[in-house]
Amino acid sequence: AFISFVLWLVTRLGRGRFLKEPTLLQGKMAKLVLMAAFLTIVIVGAWLGIARLERMARHDIADSLQTTVESTRESLNVWFTAESRELELVANAPRIAAATRRLLEVPRSHQTLTRSLLLSELRGLIENDAVVGSSRGYAVIASDLVKIASRRNAGIGQPAEIGTYRPELLREALAGKTVFVPPVRPGPDMNIFIATPIRTKGDEIGAVFVLLLDPSAEFSRLTHTGRIGRTGETYVLDPMGRMASASRFEPELRELGLLAPDESSVLSLRVTDPGGDLSKGFTPSLSPEEQPLTRAAGAVLDGGSAHDVEGYRDYRGQEVLGAWAWDPTLGLGVLTEINADEALATFRASR
């Protein structure tokens, strides 16, 4: 509206209708009006241009973040599919299926099972497989969620730990589906798991074969490839909002007191919004247990797939731009974030 008024005023001055008898002072005023109009047009044009450049920059950042999320998801699913196929071949090898069926008939007590020659037979068959041999271990779990076989005697004849923490996933495996199970408890010996049904008689599922894998190996490596720049990171969340892969910023988190000196962020760090930048001395008014999930964590656990390039606080309280997607196959959220300052540095410099 202002520009339209200035243009109208300039036109009137130019035609001499506004000033019928121009004086020297009026001539100078006309020049000032023309100069002000020109500067206004330049400034507004520059502002609109900068706004357009910012929209383009944020759009490009959103594309990059979403591409990183999707490529990480795809890599994780390719890895899971390959591991699953090999595990299914092991679990349903005729001799292993037959030995499992016989072991299921042994009374469910630690002493009876560990002394059984049938357990020794099943162990021998399983351990000969290269896939199992290179893993951290394995377990055979009956339909009542009791562990009847594993590499070591500990826990045999007792409820399986994985069944205590994630019984719904074992039920899915007993229903005929190969499932991924994220770490169930923190600690230096934490594992990720792949569980697949053992068909002990025809199509009848009698037990579940569970492979134990090191999360710091292939699984974490695939998430680390999604790191963008100096501050970007890609990580996965379990359904409780806890990190299921290691944070890029573990040393910083230890300095901030969010992790103990030798503690891993996996399962120990819930991705919540502290309310301010912790690195700048902000002190949260709420405990970590009371803090709400970050914008991205809350959205991804709702099953969403989206991005936010306007900015929000991450679990350190720093402003980040991010994208996220829920992966129904793995039952995990995949998130990619980068500090807003780094992401927008080029645009801000050109501005």
mmCIF file of C-alpha atoms in Angstrom:
data_model
loop_
_atom_site.group_PDB
_atom_site.id
_atom_site.type_symbol
_atom_site.label_atom_id
_atom_site.label_comp_id
_atom_site.label_asym_id
_atom_site.label_seq_id
_atom_site.Cartn_x
_atom_site.Cartn_y
_atom_site.Cartn_z
ATOM 1 C CA ALA A 1 0.000 0.000 0.000
ATOM 2 C CA PHE A 2 2.830 2.364 0.874
ATOM 3 C CA ILE A 3 4.621 1.702 -2.404
ATOM 4 C CA SER A 4 1.394 2.300 -4.348
ATOM 5 C CA PHE A 5 0.941 5.638 -2.562
ATOM 6 C CA VAL A 6 4.515 6.673 -3.329
ATOM 7 C CA LEU A 7 4.105 5.769 -7.003
ATOM 8 C CA TRP A 8 0.840 7.747 -7.146
ATOM 9 C CA LEU A 9 2.537 10.728 -5.514
ATOM 10 C CA VAL A 10 5.454 10.586 -7.930
ATOM 11 C CA THR A 11 3.071 10.506 -10.880
ATOM 12 C CA ARG A 12 1.192 13.528 -9.591
ATOM 13 C CA LEU A 13 4.406 15.451 -9.085
ATOM 14 C CA GLY A 14 5.626 14.519 -12.521
ATOM 15 C CA ARG A 15 2.485 15.857 -14.162
ATOM 16 C CA GLY A 16 2.625 19.100 -12.175
ATOM 17 C CA ARG A 17 -0.901 18.678 -10.854
ATOM 18 C CA PHE A 18 0.091 18.447 -7.248
ATOM 19 C CA LEU A 19 2.365 21.491 -7.439
ATOM 20 C CA LYS A 20 0.936 24.018 -9.895
ATOM 21 C CA GLU A 21 3.682 26.617 -9.257
ATOM 22 C CA PRO A 22 6.808 24.707 -8.256
ATOM 23 C CA THR A 23 9.294 26.630 -6.134
ATOM 24 C CA LEU A 24 12.933 25.691 -5.477
ATOM 25 C CA LEU A 25 11.926 24.174 -2.125
ATOM 26 C CA GLN A 26 9.154 22.185 -3.713
ATOM 27 C CA GLY A 27 11.539 20.922 -6.372
ATOM 28 C CA LYS A 28 13.896 19.664 -3.710
ATOM 29 C CA MET A 29 10.983 17.986 -1.929
ATOM 30 C CA ALA A 30 10.010 16.275 -5.154
ATOM 31 C CA LYS A 31 13.554 14.956 -5.539
ATOM 32 C CA LEU A 32 13.526 13.717 -1.946
ATOM 33 C CA VAL A 33 10.205 11.957 -2.534
ATOM 34 C CA LEU A 34 11.576 10.347 -5.680
ATOM 35 C CA MET A 35 14.730 9.263 -3.839
ATOM 36 C CA ALA A 36 12.694 7.891 -0.919
ATOM 37 C CA ALA A 37 10.473 6.017 -3.342
ATOM 38 C CA PHE A 38 13.487 4.515 -5.097
ATOM 39 C CA LEU A 39 15.125 3.490 -1.825
ATOM 40 C CA THR A 40 11.869 2.030 -0.564
ATOM 41 C CA ILE A 41 11.482 -0.055 -3.696
ATOM 42 C CA VAL A 42 15.110 -1.232 -3.444
ATOM 43 C CA ILE A 43 14.807 -2.115 0.250
ATOM 44 C CA VAL A 44 11.497 -3.910 -0.127
ATOM 45 C CA GLY A 45 12.771 -5.724 -3.198
ATOM 46 C CA ALA A 46 15.904 -6.790 -1.339
ATOM 47 C CA TRP A 47 13.830 -7.941 1.635
ATOM 48 C CA LEU A 48 11.568 -9.990 -0.611
ATOM 49 C CA GLY A 49 14.615 -11.435 -2.361
ATOM 50 C CA ILE A 50 16.243 -12.410 0.924
ATOM 51 C CA ALA A 51 12.980 -13.983 2.139
ATOM 52 C CA ARG A 52 12.807 -15.993 -1.073
ATOM 53 C CA LEU A 53 16.427 -17.112 -0.707
ATOM 54 C CA GLU A 54 15.733 -18.191 2.880
ATOM 55 C CA ARG A 55 12.708 -20.221 1.800
ATOM 56 C CA MET A 56 14.818 -21.886 -0.894
ATOM 57 C CA ALA A 57 17.634 -22.586 1.583
ATOM 58 C CA ARG A 58 15.268 -24.158 4.113
ATOM 59 C CA HIS A 59 13.596 -26.174 1.347
ATOM 60 C CA ASP A 60 16.985 -27.543 0.251
ATOM 61 C CA ILE A 61 17.864 -28.382 3.862
ATOM 62 C CA ALA A 62 14.539 -30.218 4.260
ATOM 63 C CA ASP A 63 15.256 -32.250 1.113
ATOM 64 C CA SER A 64 18.722 -33.151 2.383
ATOM 65 C CA LEU A 65 17.456 -34.179 5.818
ATOM 66 C CA GLN A 66 14.602 -36.260 4.434
ATOM 67 C CA THR A 67 16.934 -37.962 1.962
ATOM 68 C CA THR A 68 19.282 -38.847 4.824
ATOM 69 C CA VAL A 69 16.424 -40.291 6.888
ATOM 70 C CA GLU A 70 15.121 -42.388 4.018
ATOM 71 C CA SER A 71 18.557 -43.647 2.962
ATOM 72 C CA THR A 72 19.313 -44.645 6.570
ATOM 73 C CA ARG A 73 15.978 -46.429 6.861
ATOM 74 C CA GLU A 74 16.614 -48.267 3.615
ATOM 75 C CA SER A 75 20.114 -49.306 4.695
ATOM 76 C CA LEU A 76 18.831 -50.604 8.037
ATOM 77 C CA ASN A 77 16.070 -52.556 6.314
ATOM 78 C CA VAL A 78 18.473 -54.057 3.760
ATOM 79 C CA TRP A 79 20.714 -55.153 6.623
ATOM 80 C CA PHE A 80 17.766 -56.606 8.562
ATOM 81 C CA THR A 81 16.427 -58.452 5.513
ATOM 82 C CA ALA A 82 19.805 -60.038 4.804
ATOM 83 C CA GLU A 83 20.286 -61.098 8.437
ATOM 84 C CA SER A 84 16.721 -62.428 8.611
ATOM 85 C CA ARG A 85 17.061 -64.635 5.550
ATOM 86 C CA GLU A 86 20.225 -66.246 6.867
ATOM 87 C CA LEU A 87 18.694 -66.750 10.301
ATOM 88 C CA GLU A 88 15.522 -68.303 8.869
ATOM 89 C CA LEU A 89 17.648 -70.845 6.998
ATOM 90 C CA VAL A 90 19.397 -71.792 10.238
ATOM 91 C CA ALA A 91 16.244 -71.975 12.346
ATOM 92 C CA ASN A 92 14.392 -74.159 9.886
ATOM 93 C CA ALA A 93 17.171 -76.520 8.920
ATOM 94 C CA PRO A 94 15.576 -79.991 9.245
ATOM 95 C CA ARG A 95 18.052 -81.318 11.821
ATOM 96 C CA ILE A 96 17.828 -78.195 13.999
ATOM 97 C CA ALA A 97 14.026 -78.191 13.832
ATOM 98 C CA ALA A 98 13.935 -81.893 14.788
ATOM 99 C CA ALA A 99 16.398 -81.438 17.674
ATOM 100 C CA THR A 100 14.376 -78.478 18.962
ATOM 101 C CA ARG A 101 11.190 -80.531 18.851
ATOM 102 C CA ARG A 102 12.797 -83.244 20.985
ATOM 103 C CA LEU A 103 14.234 -80.718 23.457
ATOM 104 C CA LEU A 104 10.802 -79.140 23.908
ATOM 105 C CA GLU A 105 9.680 -82.434 25.480
ATOM 106 C CA VAL A 106 12.268 -82.187 28.265
ATOM 107 C CA PRO A 107 10.922 -80.795 31.590
ATOM 108 C CA ARG A 108 11.498 -77.032 31.937
ATOM 109 C CA SER A 109 14.031 -76.956 34.742
ATOM 110 C CA HIS A 110 17.557 -75.593 34.648
ATOM 111 C CA GLN A 111 19.140 -78.772 35.954
ATOM 112 C CA THR A 112 17.225 -81.136 33.681
ATOM 113 C CA LEU A 113 17.772 -79.096 30.517
ATOM 114 C CA THR A 114 21.462 -78.352 31.048
ATOM 115 C CA ARG A 115 22.220 -82.028 31.727
ATOM 116 C CA SER A 116 20.260 -83.224 28.715
ATOM 117 C CA LEU A 117 22.162 -84.758 25.805
ATOM 118 C CA LEU A 118 19.483 -83.256 23.567
ATOM 119 C CA LEU A 119 20.750 -79.758 24.514
ATOM 120 C CA SER A 120 24.304 -80.795 23.598
ATOM 121 C CA GLU A 121 23.054 -82.127 20.286
ATOM 122 C CA LEU A 122 21.158 -78.917 19.468
ATOM 123 C CA ARG A 123 24.118 -76.752 20.461
ATOM 124 C CA GLY A 124 26.398 -78.713 18.182
ATOM 125 C CA LEU A 125 24.081 -78.269 15.215
ATOM 126 C CA ILE A 126 23.596 -74.546 15.823
ATOM 127 C CA GLU A 127 27.217 -73.681 16.568
ATOM 128 C CA ASN A 128 28.360 -75.194 13.270
ATOM 129 C CA ASP A 129 26.601 -72.428 11.379
ATOM 130 C CA ALA A 130 28.824 -69.494 10.399
ATOM 131 C CA VAL A 131 26.080 -66.919 11.013
ATOM 132 C CA VAL A 132 25.657 -68.041 14.601
ATOM 133 C CA GLY A 133 29.373 -68.535 15.167
ATOM 134 C CA SER A 134 30.128 -64.887 14.365
ATOM 135 C CA SER A 135 27.346 -63.582 16.624
ATOM 136 C CA ARG A 136 27.391 -62.743 20.322
ATOM 137 C CA GLY A 137 25.164 -65.674 21.054
ATOM 138 C CA TYR A 138 21.750 -67.198 20.542
ATOM 139 C CA ALA A 139 18.746 -68.500 22.422
ATOM 140 C CA VAL A 140 15.943 -70.951 21.708
ATOM 141 C CA ILE A 141 12.778 -69.845 23.469
ATOM 142 C CA ALA A 142 9.700 -72.015 23.876
ATOM 143 C CA SER A 143 6.121 -70.811 23.416
ATOM 144 C CA ASP A 144 5.827 -70.213 27.174
ATOM 145 C CA LEU A 145 8.754 -67.744 26.796
ATOM 146 C CA VAL A 146 11.147 -69.995 28.728
ATOM 147 C CA LYS A 147 14.683 -70.275 27.372
ATOM 148 C CA ILE A 148 15.498 -73.914 26.614
ATOM 149 C CA ALA A 149 18.842 -73.505 24.848
ATOM 150 C CA SER A 150 21.678 -71.021 24.457
ATOM 151 C CA ARG A 151 25.449 -70.903 24.098
ATOM 152 C CA ARG A 152 25.858 -70.782 27.880
ATOM 153 C CA ASN A 153 23.930 -72.474 30.653
ATOM 154 C CA ALA A 154 22.977 -69.237 32.408
ATOM 155 C CA GLY A 155 19.237 -68.610 32.284
ATOM 156 C CA ILE A 156 18.264 -71.920 30.722
ATOM 157 C CA GLY A 157 14.991 -73.213 32.153
ATOM 158 C CA GLN A 158 14.005 -69.697 33.200
ATOM 159 C CA PRO A 159 11.869 -66.963 31.567
ATOM 160 C CA ALA A 160 13.869 -65.372 28.768
ATOM 161 C CA GLU A 161 15.029 -61.820 29.484
ATOM 162 C CA ILE A 162 13.854 -60.634 26.084
ATOM 163 C CA GLY A 163 10.425 -62.048 26.902
ATOM 164 C CA THR A 164 10.318 -59.992 30.092
ATOM 165 C CA TYR A 165 11.083 -56.710 28.325
ATOM 166 C CA ARG A 166 9.485 -57.208 24.906
ATOM 167 C CA PRO A 167 7.024 -60.137 25.118
ATOM 168 C CA GLU A 168 4.898 -58.677 22.309
ATOM 169 C CA LEU A 169 7.758 -59.106 19.839
ATOM 170 C CA LEU A 170 8.317 -62.738 20.831
ATOM 171 C CA ARG A 171 4.589 -63.304 20.360
ATOM 172 C CA GLU A 172 4.901 -61.937 16.840
ATOM 173 C CA ALA A 173 7.728 -64.374 16.162
ATOM 174 C CA LEU A 174 5.665 -67.241 17.575
ATOM 175 C CA ALA A 175 2.906 -66.168 15.189
ATOM 176 C CA GLY A 176 5.259 -66.690 12.247
ATOM 177 C CA LYS A 177 7.052 -63.371 11.713
ATOM 178 C CA THR A 178 10.769 -62.629 11.851
ATOM 179 C CA VAL A 179 11.180 -59.537 14.031
ATOM 180 C CA PHE A 180 13.872 -57.084 15.053
ATOM 181 C CA VAL A 181 14.251 -56.423 18.772
ATOM 182 C CA PRO A 182 16.182 -53.315 19.870
ATOM 183 C CA PRO A 183 18.338 -53.356 23.022
ATOM 184 C CA VAL A 184 16.233 -54.170 26.067
ATOM 185 C CA ARG A 185 18.487 -52.855 28.843
ATOM 186 C CA PRO A 186 21.535 -50.581 29.063
ATOM 187 C CA GLY A 187 25.016 -51.803 29.890
ATOM 188 C CA PRO A 188 28.315 -52.795 28.282
ATOM 189 C CA ASP A 189 26.933 -56.197 27.276
ATOM 190 C CA MET A 190 23.756 -54.887 25.618
ATOM 191 C CA ASN A 191 22.586 -56.636 22.473
ATOM 192 C CA ILE A 192 20.188 -56.215 19.610
ATOM 193 C CA PHE A 193 18.204 -59.267 18.570
ATOM 194 C CA ILE A 194 16.592 -60.898 15.578
ATOM 195 C CA ALA A 195 13.930 -63.475 16.396
ATOM 196 C CA THR A 196 12.500 -65.981 13.924
ATOM 197 C CA PRO A 197 10.075 -68.898 14.323
ATOM 198 C CA ILE A 198 11.236 -72.520 14.418
ATOM 199 C CA ARG A 199 8.759 -74.776 12.661
ATOM 200 C CA THR A 200 9.214 -77.976 14.578
ATOM 201 C CA LYS A 201 6.599 -80.057 12.753
ATOM 202 C CA GLY A 202 5.326 -79.063 9.328
ATOM 203 C CA ASP A 203 4.026 -75.509 9.665
ATOM 204 C CA GLU A 204 3.626 -75.815 13.410
ATOM 205 C CA ILE A 205 5.734 -73.258 15.300
ATOM 206 C CA GLY A 206 7.156 -74.742 18.467
ATOM 207 C CA ALA A 207 9.781 -72.205 19.474
ATOM 208 C CA VAL A 208 11.649 -69.039 18.524
ATOM 209 C CA PHE A 209 15.295 -68.798 17.525
ATOM 210 C CA VAL A 210 16.904 -65.553 18.724
ATOM 211 C CA LEU A 211 20.254 -64.270 17.479
ATOM 212 C CA LEU A 212 22.206 -61.825 19.673
ATOM 213 C CA LEU A 213 24.184 -59.138 17.835
ATOM 214 C CA ASP A 214 26.535 -56.336 18.838
ATOM 215 C CA PRO A 215 24.708 -53.006 18.296
ATOM 216 C CA SER A 216 28.002 -51.123 17.915
ATOM 217 C CA ALA A 217 28.860 -53.135 14.818
ATOM 218 C CA GLU A 218 26.816 -52.978 11.616
ATOM 219 C CA PHE A 219 23.679 -51.466 13.137
ATOM 220 C CA SER A 220 25.346 -48.383 14.613
ATOM 221 C CA ARG A 221 27.663 -48.016 11.624
ATOM 222 C CA LEU A 222 24.648 -47.599 9.362
ATOM 223 C CA THR A 223 23.247 -44.803 11.536
ATOM 224 C CA HIS A 224 26.631 -43.069 11.708
ATOM 225 C CA THR A 225 26.801 -42.790 7.921
ATOM 226 C CA GLY A 226 23.845 -40.404 8.173
ATOM 227 C CA ARG A 227 25.882 -37.709 9.914
ATOM 228 C CA ILE A 228 25.823 -34.377 8.055
ATOM 229 C CA GLY A 229 28.563 -31.802 8.552
ATOM 230 C CA ARG A 230 30.079 -31.029 11.958
ATOM 231 C CA THR A 231 26.874 -31.130 13.996
ATOM 232 C CA GLY A 232 24.543 -33.414 12.079
ATOM 233 C CA GLU A 233 23.595 -36.802 13.453
ATOM 234 C CA THR A 234 21.229 -39.630 12.622
ATOM 235 C CA TYR A 235 19.932 -41.830 15.410
ATOM 236 C CA VAL A 236 17.106 -44.242 16.186
ATOM 237 C CA LEU A 237 14.551 -44.195 18.990
ATOM 238 C CA ASP A 238 12.805 -47.074 20.688
ATOM 239 C CA PRO A 239 9.056 -46.837 21.413
ATOM 240 C CA MET A 240 9.791 -45.358 24.848
ATOM 241 C CA GLY A 241 11.651 -42.393 23.387
ATOM 242 C CA ARG A 242 15.092 -43.699 24.352
ATOM 243 C CA MET A 243 18.096 -43.694 22.066
ATOM 244 C CA ALA A 244 18.612 -47.109 20.493
ATOM 245 C CA SER A 245 21.870 -46.063 18.802
ATOM 246 C CA ALA A 246 24.805 -44.121 20.188
ATOM 247 C CA SER A 247 24.690 -40.325 20.221
ATOM 248 C CA ARG A 248 27.355 -38.420 18.318
ATOM 249 C CA PHE A 249 27.706 -36.117 21.298
ATOM 250 C CA GLU A 250 28.433 -38.582 24.122
ATOM 251 C CA PRO A 251 31.542 -36.692 25.366
ATOM 252 C CA GLU A 252 29.498 -33.477 25.528
ATOM 253 C CA LEU A 253 26.621 -35.269 27.256
ATOM 254 C CA ARG A 254 29.018 -36.517 29.933
ATOM 255 C CA GLU A 255 30.304 -32.979 30.492
ATOM 256 C CA LEU A 256 26.705 -31.763 30.829
ATOM 257 C CA GLY A 257 25.968 -34.461 33.384
ATOM 258 C CA LEU A 258 23.426 -36.283 31.210
ATOM 259 C CA LEU A 259 25.593 -39.407 31.153
ATOM 260 C CA ALA A 260 27.925 -40.989 33.689
ATOM 261 C CA PRO A 261 31.656 -41.050 32.790
ATOM 262 C CA ASP A 262 31.583 -44.512 31.181
ATOM 263 C CA GLU A 263 27.889 -44.652 30.334
ATOM 264 C CA SER A 264 26.582 -45.200 26.804
ATOM 265 C CA SER A 265 23.700 -43.118 25.524
ATOM 266 C CA VAL A 266 21.959 -46.250 24.228
ATOM 267 C CA LEU A 267 18.836 -46.752 26.379
ATOM 268 C CA SER A 268 20.286 -44.377 28.988
ATOM 269 C CA LEU A 269 19.232 -41.194 27.231
ATOM 270 C CA ARG A 270 15.581 -40.288 26.749
ATOM 271 C CA VAL A 271 15.264 -37.707 23.972
ATOM 272 C CA THR A 272 13.579 -34.882 25.854
ATOM 273 C CA ASP A 273 13.544 -31.095 25.570
ATOM 274 C CA PRO A 274 15.335 -29.546 28.586
ATOM 275 C CA GLY A 275 13.791 -26.141 27.824
ATOM 276 C CA GLY A 276 17.013 -24.283 27.025
ATOM 277 C CA ASP A 277 20.585 -24.651 25.801
ATOM 278 C CA LEU A 278 22.441 -26.711 28.398
ATOM 279 C CA SER A 279 25.825 -25.831 26.878
ATOM 280 C CA LYS A 280 25.168 -22.173 27.750
ATOM 281 C CA GLY A 281 24.471 -22.897 31.388
ATOM 282 C CA PHE A 282 20.694 -23.306 31.239
ATOM 283 C CA THR A 283 19.314 -25.154 34.260
ATOM 284 C CA PRO A 284 16.101 -27.116 33.564
ATOM 285 C CA SER A 285 13.216 -26.663 35.973
ATOM 286 C CA LEU A 286 12.082 -30.250 35.349
ATOM 287 C CA SER A 287 13.939 -33.515 35.890
ATOM 288 C CA PRO A 288 14.773 -35.554 32.753
ATOM 289 C CA GLU A 289 11.927 -37.934 33.616
ATOM 290 C CA GLU A 290 9.441 -35.039 33.678
ATOM 291 C CA GLN A 291 10.647 -33.247 30.563
ATOM 292 C CA PRO A 292 8.563 -33.585 27.390
ATOM 293 C CA LEU A 293 9.951 -35.335 24.347
ATOM 294 C CA THR A 294 11.564 -33.114 21.743
ATOM 295 C CA ARG A 295 9.458 -31.945 18.808
ATOM 296 C CA ALA A 296 10.946 -34.635 16.564
ATOM 297 C CA ALA A 297 10.866 -37.476 19.107
ATOM 298 C CA GLY A 298 7.216 -36.875 19.989
ATOM 299 C CA ALA A 299 6.192 -36.691 16.336
ATOM 300 C CA VAL A 300 8.055 -39.820 15.239
ATOM 301 C CA LEU A 301 6.662 -41.913 18.106
ATOM 302 C CA ASP A 302 3.191 -40.933 16.909
ATOM 303 C CA GLY A 303 4.081 -42.738 13.694
ATOM 304 C CA GLY A 304 4.768 -39.562 11.776
ATOM 305 C CA SER A 305 7.082 -38.910 8.869
ATOM 306 C CA ALA A 306 7.861 -35.209 8.437
ATOM 307 C CA HIS A 307 10.444 -32.455 8.885
ATOM 308 C CA ASP A 308 10.882 -29.166 10.715
ATOM 309 C CA VAL A 309 13.254 -26.591 9.213
ATOM 310 C CA GLU A 310 11.939 -23.680 11.268
ATOM 311 C CA GLY A 311 13.873 -24.927 14.265
ATOM 312 C CA TYR A 312 13.293 -26.671 17.591
ATOM 313 C CA ARG A 313 15.385 -27.724 20.600
ATOM 314 C CA ASP A 314 17.140 -31.087 20.658
ATOM 315 C CA TYR A 315 18.004 -33.142 23.756
ATOM 316 C CA ARG A 316 20.913 -30.753 24.495
ATOM 317 C CA GLY A 317 18.587 -27.775 24.242
ATOM 318 C CA GLN A 318 20.290 -26.513 21.085
ATOM 319 C CA GLU A 319 18.306 -25.251 18.112
ATOM 320 C CA VAL A 320 18.302 -27.816 15.316
ATOM 321 C CA LEU A 321 16.561 -28.521 12.046
ATOM 322 C CA GLY A 322 15.428 -32.084 11.533
ATOM 323 C CA ALA A 323 13.507 -34.789 9.717
ATOM 324 C CA TRP A 324 12.113 -38.074 10.979
ATOM 325 C CA ALA A 325 10.221 -41.211 9.996
ATOM 326 C CA TRP A 326 8.796 -44.209 11.833
ATOM 327 C CA ASP A 327 9.935 -47.593 10.537
ATOM 328 C CA PRO A 328 7.214 -50.202 11.108
ATOM 329 C CA THR A 329 9.486 -53.104 10.140
ATOM 330 C CA LEU A 330 12.079 -52.352 12.789
ATOM 331 C CA GLY A 331 9.637 -50.757 15.230
ATOM 332 C CA LEU A 332 11.950 -47.761 15.594
ATOM 333 C CA GLY A 333 11.983 -44.070 14.791
ATOM 334 C CA VAL A 334 14.767 -42.752 12.562
ATOM 335 C CA LEU A 335 15.752 -39.093 13.079
ATOM 336 C CA THR A 336 18.273 -36.795 11.422
ATOM 337 C CA GLU A 337 19.156 -33.400 12.895
ATOM 338 C CA ILE A 338 21.698 -30.637 12.346
ATOM 339 C CA ASN A 339 22.361 -27.464 14.311
ATOM 340 C CA ALA A 340 20.470 -24.523 12.819
ATOM 341 C CA ASP A 341 23.580 -22.302 12.862
ATOM 342 C CA GLU A 342 25.540 -24.723 10.688
ATOM 343 C CA ALA A 343 22.648 -25.549 8.373
ATOM 344 C CA LEU A 344 21.878 -21.879 7.660
ATOM 345 C CA ALA A 345 25.456 -20.578 7.741
ATOM 346 C CA THR A 346 25.750 -20.195 3.951
ATOM 347 C CA PHE A 347 22.435 -18.383 3.649
ATOM 348 C CA ARG A 348 23.205 -16.050 6.550
ATOM 349 C CA ALA A 349 26.623 -15.218 5.117
ATOM 350 C CA SER A 350 25.138 -14.343 1.721
ATOM 351 C CA ARG A 351 22.425 -12.274 3.413
#
